[in-house]
Amino acid sequence: MAIPIKIFDVISKYERNVLDQYNRYQEYVESDTARLQRLHELNRLNPPEVIEFENPWWKFWRRMERIELDPTPLTDTQFQAMLTARRRIQKLQFACEGATEADVPMLAFLREYGYRQMLSEWNDKHFFMYRPVVHWNGATVELSHLIIGPSHIYMVEWLDGDRSIYHISKEKTWIHQPLKGENNRVVNPLIALTRTEEIVRQFLPSYDGVFQKVTVAPNGYFDHVPTSSTTQFVSRSDYAQWMKQVNGRAPIVKAQQIRDVATLLDQTAQMPFRQFLDQ
């Protein structure tokens, strides 16, 4: 799973020191996994099963009996699913300092398509910023999603229509043709991608990797794809192969990648998590 390091303008632990916090997270995951593995082997991750029954009337001094049975052990599949869910929350707590497990139901972005895809599909050698808010020319600007890999910085817009067709044009909106229902219009994602690239290039003027603008429709298709474009269009038919290539380019985390992440974080706005919840 990729590592979220910034959510909108919420204060992130990574803003203190990216490398230090990244190492802290890795060490924590290693120790936490080992501890849970021991508990799993001892069958102590599930609470004991309790059976209550009523005694005969004449046992008035003890009308209810309680028997505790050994808990049902987790299967290996259930254990791995529990670890995955736990990691998602722990990653969120590093990206949003002050977040707790109890806050999860109130965070709508956790259910958004782009967040789920970036967290689950990209390998953990990528860091991602979910619609980061940056300081630019005396104002705050929300950018497209940024995914920082060892050799590429991807600027990504996600389209989540199921088997929809997106008709590409130069207008401010595109026609979205769903499989069922009437056509509607969606904001042209190229506008946000162009603005994001312009700003990120200013933040990283000496970057020697690849800036890649991408519009992704993992379950949909594109019509009128331009023959020459600086933006890559990834549809249902080539999404799996594209993801394989993306993860193949990122076998390790590099020192320069960490420095680039730190530079980008220095430009982001900072809002306390509790204030973000109250908006």
PDB file of C-alpha atoms in Angstrom:
ATOM      1  CA  MET A   1       0.000   0.000   0.000  1.00  0.00           C
ATOM      2  CA  ALA A   2       1.269   3.475  -0.862  1.00  0.00           C
ATOM      3  CA  ILE A   3       1.983   5.876   1.993  1.00  0.00           C
ATOM      4  CA  PRO A   4      -0.233   8.954   2.445  1.00  0.00           C
ATOM      5  CA  ILE A   5       1.837  11.895   3.670  1.00  0.00           C
ATOM      6  CA  LYS A   6      -0.546  14.826   3.253  1.00  0.00           C
ATOM      7  CA  ILE A   7      -4.358  15.074   3.184  1.00  0.00           C
ATOM      8  CA  PHE A   8      -5.653  18.434   1.935  1.00  0.00           C
ATOM      9  CA  ASP A   9      -4.122  21.017   4.314  1.00  0.00           C
ATOM     10  CA  VAL A  10      -4.229  18.899   7.487  1.00  0.00           C
ATOM     11  CA  ILE A  11      -1.040  18.949   9.575  1.00  0.00           C
ATOM     12  CA  SER A  12       1.051  15.862   8.841  1.00  0.00           C
ATOM     13  CA  LYS A  13       3.678  14.241  11.058  1.00  0.00           C
ATOM     14  CA  TYR A  14       5.887  13.990   7.978  1.00  0.00           C
ATOM     15  CA  GLU A  15       6.198  17.771   7.919  1.00  0.00           C
ATOM     16  CA  ARG A  16       8.554  17.548  10.911  1.00  0.00           C
ATOM     17  CA  ASN A  17      11.110  15.336   9.192  1.00  0.00           C
ATOM     18  CA  VAL A  18      10.097  13.010   6.376  1.00  0.00           C
ATOM     19  CA  LEU A  19      12.923  10.510   6.741  1.00  0.00           C
ATOM     20  CA  ASP A  20      12.671  10.334  10.526  1.00  0.00           C
ATOM     21  CA  GLN A  21       8.885   9.830  10.476  1.00  0.00           C
ATOM     22  CA  TYR A  22       9.111   7.313   7.639  1.00  0.00           C
ATOM     23  CA  ASN A  23      11.632   5.275   9.641  1.00  0.00           C
ATOM     24  CA  ARG A  24       9.480   5.572  12.770  1.00  0.00           C
ATOM     25  CA  TYR A  25       6.498   4.253  10.854  1.00  0.00           C
ATOM     26  CA  GLN A  26       8.473   1.314   9.442  1.00  0.00           C
ATOM     27  CA  GLU A  27       9.815   0.392  12.892  1.00  0.00           C
ATOM     28  CA  TYR A  28       6.364   0.684  14.430  1.00  0.00           C
ATOM     29  CA  VAL A  29       4.806  -1.562  11.786  1.00  0.00           C
ATOM     30  CA  GLU A  30       7.517  -4.173  12.279  1.00  0.00           C
ATOM     31  CA  SER A  31       7.104  -4.320  16.065  1.00  0.00           C
ATOM     32  CA  ASP A  32       3.310  -4.108  15.933  1.00  0.00           C
ATOM     33  CA  THR A  33       3.108  -6.946  13.390  1.00  0.00           C
ATOM     34  CA  ALA A  34       5.366  -9.141  15.519  1.00  0.00           C
ATOM     35  CA  ARG A  35       3.256  -8.458  18.629  1.00  0.00           C
ATOM     36  CA  LEU A  36      -0.005  -9.249  16.857  1.00  0.00           C
ATOM     37  CA  GLN A  37       1.492 -12.382  15.337  1.00  0.00           C
ATOM     38  CA  ARG A  38       2.316 -13.652  18.829  1.00  0.00           C
ATOM     39  CA  LEU A  39      -1.219 -12.892  20.021  1.00  0.00           C
ATOM     40  CA  HIS A  40      -2.627 -14.621  16.966  1.00  0.00           C
ATOM     41  CA  GLU A  41      -0.598 -17.751  17.659  1.00  0.00           C
ATOM     42  CA  LEU A  42      -1.804 -17.716  21.282  1.00  0.00           C
ATOM     43  CA  ASN A  43      -5.407 -17.203  20.123  1.00  0.00           C
ATOM     44  CA  ARG A  44      -5.774 -13.992  22.100  1.00  0.00           C
ATOM     45  CA  LEU A  45      -7.052 -11.634  19.404  1.00  0.00           C
ATOM     46  CA  ASN A  46     -10.699 -12.592  19.817  1.00  0.00           C
ATOM     47  CA  PRO A  47     -12.583 -12.157  23.106  1.00  0.00           C
ATOM     48  CA  PRO A  48     -13.767 -15.351  24.812  1.00  0.00           C
ATOM     49  CA  GLU A  49     -17.256 -16.551  23.990  1.00  0.00           C
ATOM     50  CA  VAL A  50     -19.626 -16.112  26.962  1.00  0.00           C
ATOM     51  CA  ILE A  51     -22.740 -18.224  27.501  1.00  0.00           C
ATOM     52  CA  GLU A  52     -25.312 -17.168  30.078  1.00  0.00           C
ATOM     53  CA  PHE A  53     -28.164 -19.331  31.330  1.00  0.00           C
ATOM     54  CA  GLU A  54     -30.706 -19.093  34.119  1.00  0.00           C
ATOM     55  CA  ASN A  55     -30.474 -21.452  37.095  1.00  0.00           C
ATOM     56  CA  PRO A  56     -33.511 -23.212  38.627  1.00  0.00           C
ATOM     57  CA  TRP A  57     -35.719 -21.066  40.835  1.00  0.00           C
ATOM     58  CA  TRP A  58     -34.465 -22.591  44.028  1.00  0.00           C
ATOM     59  CA  LYS A  59     -30.923 -21.323  43.403  1.00  0.00           C
ATOM     60  CA  PHE A  60     -32.086 -17.857  44.340  1.00  0.00           C
ATOM     61  CA  TRP A  61     -28.621 -16.824  45.503  1.00  0.00           C
ATOM     62  CA  ARG A  62     -27.234 -17.324  41.996  1.00  0.00           C
ATOM     63  CA  ARG A  63     -29.926 -17.080  39.363  1.00  0.00           C
ATOM     64  CA  MET A  64     -27.565 -16.546  36.393  1.00  0.00           C
ATOM     65  CA  GLU A  65     -24.606 -18.695  35.392  1.00  0.00           C
ATOM     66  CA  ARG A  66     -21.871 -17.520  33.024  1.00  0.00           C
ATOM     67  CA  ILE A  67     -19.515 -19.849  31.226  1.00  0.00           C
ATOM     68  CA  GLU A  68     -16.553 -18.589  29.243  1.00  0.00           C
ATOM     69  CA  LEU A  69     -15.478 -20.681  26.271  1.00  0.00           C
ATOM     70  CA  ASP A  70     -12.235 -20.424  24.386  1.00  0.00           C
ATOM     71  CA  PRO A  71     -12.447 -17.790  21.650  1.00  0.00           C
ATOM     72  CA  THR A  72     -12.829 -18.842  18.043  1.00  0.00           C
ATOM     73  CA  PRO A  73      -9.356 -18.523  16.488  1.00  0.00           C
ATOM     74  CA  LEU A  74      -8.877 -16.210  13.526  1.00  0.00           C
ATOM     75  CA  THR A  75      -8.019 -17.843  10.247  1.00  0.00           C
ATOM     76  CA  ASP A  76      -4.856 -16.670   8.529  1.00  0.00           C
ATOM     77  CA  THR A  77      -7.017 -14.843   5.983  1.00  0.00           C
ATOM     78  CA  GLN A  78      -8.932 -13.032   8.746  1.00  0.00           C
ATOM     79  CA  PHE A  79      -5.673 -12.169  10.484  1.00  0.00           C
ATOM     80  CA  GLN A  80      -4.205 -10.641   7.309  1.00  0.00           C
ATOM     81  CA  ALA A  81      -7.421  -8.677   6.716  1.00  0.00           C
ATOM     82  CA  MET A  82      -7.222  -7.341  10.282  1.00  0.00           C
ATOM     83  CA  LEU A  83      -3.594  -6.289   9.735  1.00  0.00           C
ATOM     84  CA  THR A  84      -4.487  -4.510   6.476  1.00  0.00           C
ATOM     85  CA  ALA A  85      -7.323  -2.557   8.115  1.00  0.00           C
ATOM     86  CA  ARG A  86      -5.043  -1.672  11.027  1.00  0.00           C
ATOM     87  CA  ARG A  87      -2.303  -0.404   8.705  1.00  0.00           C
ATOM     88  CA  ARG A  88      -4.748   1.848   6.874  1.00  0.00           C
ATOM     89  CA  ILE A  89      -5.683   3.584  10.115  1.00  0.00           C
ATOM     90  CA  GLN A  90      -2.063   3.832  11.260  1.00  0.00           C
ATOM     91  CA  LYS A  91      -1.010   5.394   7.958  1.00  0.00           C
ATOM     92  CA  LEU A  92      -3.844   7.892   8.273  1.00  0.00           C
ATOM     93  CA  GLN A  93      -2.689   8.846  11.780  1.00  0.00           C
ATOM     94  CA  PHE A  94       0.764   9.763  10.434  1.00  0.00           C
ATOM     95  CA  ALA A  95      -0.697  11.798   7.549  1.00  0.00           C
ATOM     96  CA  CYS A  96      -3.298  13.488   9.792  1.00  0.00           C
ATOM     97  CA  GLU A  97      -1.725  14.217  13.147  1.00  0.00           C
ATOM     98  CA  GLY A  98      -4.361  13.948  15.865  1.00  0.00           C
ATOM     99  CA  ALA A  99      -6.676  11.548  14.031  1.00  0.00           C
ATOM    100  CA  THR A 100      -8.028   8.585  15.993  1.00  0.00           C
ATOM    101  CA  GLU A 101      -9.804   5.403  14.994  1.00  0.00           C
ATOM    102  CA  ALA A 102     -13.056   6.924  16.280  1.00  0.00           C
ATOM    103  CA  ASP A 103     -12.732   9.726  13.678  1.00  0.00           C
ATOM    104  CA  VAL A 104     -12.710   7.353  10.714  1.00  0.00           C
ATOM    105  CA  PRO A 105     -16.518   7.330  10.108  1.00  0.00           C
ATOM    106  CA  MET A 106     -16.469  11.137   9.825  1.00  0.00           C
ATOM    107  CA  LEU A 107     -13.762  11.285   7.143  1.00  0.00           C
ATOM    108  CA  ALA A 108     -15.572  11.251   3.819  1.00  0.00           C
ATOM    109  CA  PHE A 109     -12.363  11.212   1.754  1.00  0.00           C
ATOM    110  CA  LEU A 110     -11.590   7.701   3.032  1.00  0.00           C
ATOM    111  CA  ARG A 111     -14.517   6.473   0.954  1.00  0.00           C
ATOM    112  CA  GLU A 112     -13.549   8.417  -2.161  1.00  0.00           C
ATOM    113  CA  TYR A 113     -12.406   6.402  -5.124  1.00  0.00           C
ATOM    114  CA  GLY A 114      -9.062   8.127  -5.648  1.00  0.00           C
ATOM    115  CA  TYR A 115      -7.933   7.710  -2.045  1.00  0.00           C
ATOM    116  CA  ARG A 116      -8.786   4.002  -1.974  1.00  0.00           C
ATOM    117  CA  GLN A 117      -7.022   3.363  -5.280  1.00  0.00           C
ATOM    118  CA  MET A 118      -3.846   5.210  -4.346  1.00  0.00           C
ATOM    119  CA  LEU A 119      -3.677   3.532  -0.956  1.00  0.00           C
ATOM    120  CA  SER A 120      -4.271   0.000  -2.168  1.00  0.00           C
ATOM    121  CA  GLU A 121      -3.005  -0.246  -5.763  1.00  0.00           C
ATOM    122  CA  TRP A 122       0.322   1.610  -5.601  1.00  0.00           C
ATOM    123  CA  ASN A 123       3.182  -0.088  -3.780  1.00  0.00           C
ATOM    124  CA  ASP A 124       4.706   1.258  -0.576  1.00  0.00           C
ATOM    125  CA  LYS A 125       7.672   2.829  -2.364  1.00  0.00           C
ATOM    126  CA  HIS A 126       5.308   5.647  -3.406  1.00  0.00           C
ATOM    127  CA  PHE A 127       4.240   8.575  -1.233  1.00  0.00           C
ATOM    128  CA  PHE A 128       0.992  10.341  -2.069  1.00  0.00           C
ATOM    129  CA  MET A 129      -0.535  13.688  -1.265  1.00  0.00           C
ATOM    130  CA  TYR A 130      -4.315  13.700  -1.422  1.00  0.00           C
ATOM    131  CA  ARG A 131      -5.376  16.980  -3.050  1.00  0.00           C
ATOM    132  CA  PRO A 132      -2.693  18.966  -1.209  1.00  0.00           C
ATOM    133  CA  VAL A 133      -3.314  22.624  -0.505  1.00  0.00           C
ATOM    134  CA  VAL A 134      -0.216  24.761  -1.144  1.00  0.00           C
ATOM    135  CA  HIS A 135       0.799  28.379  -0.745  1.00  0.00           C
ATOM    136  CA  TRP A 136       1.134  30.015  -4.153  1.00  0.00           C
ATOM    137  CA  ASN A 137       1.397  33.697  -5.047  1.00  0.00           C
ATOM    138  CA  GLY A 138      -0.018  34.815  -1.708  1.00  0.00           C
ATOM    139  CA  ALA A 139      -2.988  32.444  -1.830  1.00  0.00           C
ATOM    140  CA  THR A 140      -3.780  28.816  -1.059  1.00  0.00           C
ATOM    141  CA  VAL A 141      -4.380  26.520  -4.031  1.00  0.00           C
ATOM    142  CA  GLU A 142      -5.686  22.956  -4.063  1.00  0.00           C
ATOM    143  CA  LEU A 143      -3.743  20.735  -6.444  1.00  0.00           C
ATOM    144  CA  SER A 144      -4.458  17.426  -8.125  1.00  0.00           C
ATOM    145  CA  HIS A 145      -3.304  14.299  -6.309  1.00  0.00           C
ATOM    146  CA  LEU A 146       0.475  13.951  -6.233  1.00  0.00           C
ATOM    147  CA  ILE A 147       2.174  10.560  -6.137  1.00  0.00           C
ATOM    148  CA  ILE A 148       5.930  10.769  -5.603  1.00  0.00           C
ATOM    149  CA  GLY A 149       7.901   7.740  -6.701  1.00  0.00           C
ATOM    150  CA  PRO A 150      11.663   7.110  -6.968  1.00  0.00           C
ATOM    151  CA  SER A 151      11.848   8.337 -10.569  1.00  0.00           C
ATOM    152  CA  HIS A 152       8.431   9.831 -11.372  1.00  0.00           C
ATOM    153  CA  ILE A 153       6.069  12.401  -9.900  1.00  0.00           C
ATOM    154  CA  TYR A 154       2.560  11.609 -11.027  1.00  0.00           C
ATOM    155  CA  MET A 155      -0.151  14.271 -11.046  1.00  0.00           C
ATOM    156  CA  VAL A 156      -3.383  12.301 -11.090  1.00  0.00           C
ATOM    157  CA  GLU A 157      -7.083  12.912 -11.608  1.00  0.00           C
ATOM    158  CA  TRP A 158      -9.426   9.957 -11.053  1.00  0.00           C
ATOM    159  CA  LEU A 159     -12.709   9.314 -12.905  1.00  0.00           C
ATOM    160  CA  ASP A 160     -14.760   6.627 -11.194  1.00  0.00           C
ATOM    161  CA  GLY A 161     -17.617   5.897 -13.603  1.00  0.00           C
ATOM    162  CA  ASP A 162     -18.306   2.182 -14.047  1.00  0.00           C
ATOM    163  CA  ARG A 163     -17.963   1.393 -17.769  1.00  0.00           C
ATOM    164  CA  SER A 164     -18.631   5.044 -18.528  1.00  0.00           C
ATOM    165  CA  ILE A 165     -17.287   6.821 -21.595  1.00  0.00           C
ATOM    166  CA  TYR A 166     -15.594  10.198 -21.137  1.00  0.00           C
ATOM    167  CA  HIS A 167     -15.563  12.384 -24.246  1.00  0.00           C
ATOM    168  CA  ILE A 168     -12.341  14.395 -24.185  1.00  0.00           C
ATOM    169  CA  SER A 169     -12.500  18.011 -25.347  1.00  0.00           C
ATOM    170  CA  LYS A 170     -10.811  21.365 -24.792  1.00  0.00           C
ATOM    171  CA  GLU A 171     -13.899  22.799 -23.129  1.00  0.00           C
ATOM    172  CA  LYS A 172     -14.181  23.419 -19.388  1.00  0.00           C
ATOM    173  CA  THR A 173     -16.358  20.332 -19.051  1.00  0.00           C
ATOM    174  CA  TRP A 174     -16.417  16.903 -20.656  1.00  0.00           C
ATOM    175  CA  ILE A 175     -19.448  14.829 -21.573  1.00  0.00           C
ATOM    176  CA  HIS A 176     -19.732  11.843 -19.269  1.00  0.00           C
ATOM    177  CA  GLN A 177     -21.715   9.008 -20.861  1.00  0.00           C
ATOM    178  CA  PRO A 178     -22.623   6.431 -18.192  1.00  0.00           C
ATOM    179  CA  LEU A 179     -23.526   2.845 -19.013  1.00  0.00           C
ATOM    180  CA  LYS A 180     -27.019   3.521 -17.704  1.00  0.00           C
ATOM    181  CA  GLY A 181     -28.793   6.821 -17.358  1.00  0.00           C
ATOM    182  CA  GLU A 182     -28.487  10.163 -19.069  1.00  0.00           C
ATOM    183  CA  ASN A 183     -25.315  11.928 -20.116  1.00  0.00           C
ATOM    184  CA  ASN A 184     -23.978  14.607 -17.808  1.00  0.00           C
ATOM    185  CA  ARG A 185     -20.942  16.848 -17.644  1.00  0.00           C
ATOM    186  CA  VAL A 186     -17.836  16.618 -15.488  1.00  0.00           C
ATOM    187  CA  VAL A 187     -15.150  19.232 -14.973  1.00  0.00           C
ATOM    188  CA  ASN A 188     -12.314  18.872 -17.458  1.00  0.00           C
ATOM    189  CA  PRO A 189      -9.544  17.239 -15.346  1.00  0.00           C
ATOM    190  CA  LEU A 190      -6.832  18.618 -17.627  1.00  0.00           C
ATOM    191  CA  ILE A 191      -7.398  22.091 -16.176  1.00  0.00           C
ATOM    192  CA  ALA A 192      -6.370  20.990 -12.671  1.00  0.00           C
ATOM    193  CA  LEU A 193      -3.523  18.867 -14.004  1.00  0.00           C
ATOM    194  CA  THR A 194      -2.048  21.744 -16.009  1.00  0.00           C
ATOM    195  CA  ARG A 195      -2.212  24.089 -13.014  1.00  0.00           C
ATOM    196  CA  THR A 196      -0.677  21.413 -10.763  1.00  0.00           C
ATOM    197  CA  GLU A 197       2.228  20.761 -13.129  1.00  0.00           C
ATOM    198  CA  GLU A 198       2.986  24.472 -13.440  1.00  0.00           C
ATOM    199  CA  ILE A 199       3.139  24.916  -9.666  1.00  0.00           C
ATOM    200  CA  VAL A 200       5.049  21.703  -8.884  1.00  0.00           C
ATOM    201  CA  ARG A 201       7.686  22.544 -11.487  1.00  0.00           C
ATOM    202  CA  GLN A 202       8.205  25.871  -9.723  1.00  0.00           C
ATOM    203  CA  PHE A 203       8.645  24.080  -6.389  1.00  0.00           C
ATOM    204  CA  LEU A 204      11.115  21.565  -7.863  1.00  0.00           C
ATOM    205  CA  PRO A 205      13.015  23.482 -10.582  1.00  0.00           C
ATOM    206  CA  SER A 206      15.954  21.055 -10.568  1.00  0.00           C
ATOM    207  CA  TYR A 207      13.938  17.838 -10.564  1.00  0.00           C
ATOM    208  CA  ASP A 208      15.645  15.314 -12.856  1.00  0.00           C
ATOM    209  CA  GLY A 209      12.909  12.694 -12.873  1.00  0.00           C
ATOM    210  CA  VAL A 210       9.723  12.539 -14.947  1.00  0.00           C
ATOM    211  CA  PHE A 211       6.668  14.726 -14.363  1.00  0.00           C
ATOM    212  CA  GLN A 212       3.675  12.729 -15.572  1.00  0.00           C
ATOM    213  CA  LYS A 213       0.128  14.062 -15.792  1.00  0.00           C
ATOM    214  CA  VAL A 214      -2.399  11.229 -15.764  1.00  0.00           C
ATOM    215  CA  THR A 215      -6.163  11.009 -16.100  1.00  0.00           C
ATOM    216  CA  VAL A 216      -7.267   7.598 -14.893  1.00  0.00           C
ATOM    217  CA  ALA A 217     -10.600   5.848 -15.452  1.00  0.00           C
ATOM    218  CA  PRO A 218      -9.942   2.300 -14.142  1.00  0.00           C
ATOM    219  CA  ASN A 219     -13.482   1.170 -14.947  1.00  0.00           C
ATOM    220  CA  GLY A 220     -14.256   3.488 -17.851  1.00  0.00           C
ATOM    221  CA  TYR A 221     -13.113   4.524 -21.314  1.00  0.00           C
ATOM    222  CA  PHE A 222     -12.015   7.652 -23.194  1.00  0.00           C
ATOM    223  CA  ASP A 223     -13.251   8.923 -26.520  1.00  0.00           C
ATOM    224  CA  HIS A 224     -11.464  11.427 -28.770  1.00  0.00           C
ATOM    225  CA  VAL A 225      -8.063  10.807 -27.160  1.00  0.00           C
ATOM    226  CA  PRO A 226      -5.654  13.361 -28.683  1.00  0.00           C
ATOM    227  CA  THR A 227      -2.883  11.874 -30.814  1.00  0.00           C
ATOM    228  CA  SER A 228      -0.292  14.118 -29.203  1.00  0.00           C
ATOM    229  CA  SER A 229      -0.710  15.060 -25.572  1.00  0.00           C
ATOM    230  CA  THR A 230       1.479  15.578 -22.516  1.00  0.00           C
ATOM    231  CA  THR A 231      -1.218  13.854 -20.451  1.00  0.00           C
ATOM    232  CA  GLN A 232      -1.544  10.098 -20.277  1.00  0.00           C
ATOM    233  CA  PHE A 233      -5.068   8.640 -20.439  1.00  0.00           C
ATOM    234  CA  VAL A 234      -5.438   5.300 -18.659  1.00  0.00           C
ATOM    235  CA  SER A 235      -8.705   3.402 -19.168  1.00  0.00           C
ATOM    236  CA  ARG A 236     -10.204   0.074 -18.166  1.00  0.00           C
ATOM    237  CA  SER A 237      -8.494  -1.734 -21.034  1.00  0.00           C
ATOM    238  CA  ASP A 238      -4.953  -0.788 -20.020  1.00  0.00           C
ATOM    239  CA  TYR A 239      -5.201   0.021 -16.308  1.00  0.00           C
ATOM    240  CA  ALA A 240      -3.849  -3.303 -14.991  1.00  0.00           C
ATOM    241  CA  GLN A 241      -0.828  -3.224 -17.289  1.00  0.00           C
ATOM    242  CA  TRP A 242      -0.170   0.425 -16.485  1.00  0.00           C
ATOM    243  CA  MET A 243      -0.237  -0.253 -12.725  1.00  0.00           C
ATOM    244  CA  LYS A 244       2.205  -3.105 -13.222  1.00  0.00           C
ATOM    245  CA  GLN A 245       4.588  -0.736 -15.019  1.00  0.00           C
ATOM    246  CA  VAL A 246       4.167   1.976 -12.370  1.00  0.00           C
ATOM    247  CA  ASN A 247       4.985  -0.361  -9.480  1.00  0.00           C
ATOM    248  CA  GLY A 248       7.814  -1.927 -11.469  1.00  0.00           C
ATOM    249  CA  ARG A 249       9.502   1.485 -11.661  1.00  0.00           C
ATOM    250  CA  ALA A 250       9.538   1.739  -7.863  1.00  0.00           C
ATOM    251  CA  PRO A 251      11.568  -1.096  -6.307  1.00  0.00           C
ATOM    252  CA  ILE A 252      13.114   1.035  -3.538  1.00  0.00           C
ATOM    253  CA  VAL A 253      12.712   4.383  -1.809  1.00  0.00           C
ATOM    254  CA  LYS A 254      15.514   6.756  -2.833  1.00  0.00           C
ATOM    255  CA  ALA A 255      17.200   9.538  -0.873  1.00  0.00           C
ATOM    256  CA  GLN A 256      16.378  12.142  -3.524  1.00  0.00           C
ATOM    257  CA  GLN A 257      12.752  11.039  -3.456  1.00  0.00           C
ATOM    258  CA  ILE A 258      12.650  11.783   0.288  1.00  0.00           C
ATOM    259  CA  ARG A 259      14.213  15.213  -0.316  1.00  0.00           C
ATOM    260  CA  ASP A 260      11.641  16.000  -3.028  1.00  0.00           C
ATOM    261  CA  VAL A 261       8.827  15.009  -0.684  1.00  0.00           C
ATOM    262  CA  ALA A 262      10.248  17.289   2.020  1.00  0.00           C
ATOM    263  CA  THR A 263      10.437  20.209  -0.421  1.00  0.00           C
ATOM    264  CA  LEU A 264       6.814  19.762  -1.446  1.00  0.00           C
ATOM    265  CA  LEU A 265       5.663  19.462   2.168  1.00  0.00           C
ATOM    266  CA  ASP A 266       7.397  22.754   2.982  1.00  0.00           C
ATOM    267  CA  GLN A 267       5.006  24.476   0.548  1.00  0.00           C
ATOM    268  CA  THR A 268       1.779  23.056   1.944  1.00  0.00           C
ATOM    269  CA  ALA A 269      -0.763  24.796   4.155  1.00  0.00           C
ATOM    270  CA  GLN A 270      -1.190  23.506   7.706  1.00  0.00           C
ATOM    271  CA  MET A 271      -4.491  23.129   9.513  1.00  0.00           C
ATOM    272  CA  PRO A 272      -4.984  21.285  12.834  1.00  0.00           C
ATOM    273  CA  PHE A 273      -6.933  18.070  12.367  1.00  0.00           C
ATOM    274  CA  ARG A 274      -9.702  19.057  14.812  1.00  0.00           C
ATOM    275  CA  GLN A 275     -10.213  22.334  12.970  1.00  0.00           C
ATOM    276  CA  PHE A 276     -10.419  20.389   9.708  1.00  0.00           C
ATOM    277  CA  LEU A 277     -13.180  18.203  11.198  1.00  0.00           C
ATOM    278  CA  ASP A 278     -15.163  21.259  12.267  1.00  0.00           C
ATOM    279  CA  GLN A 279     -15.281  22.803   8.792  1.00  0.00           C
TER     280      GLN A 279
END
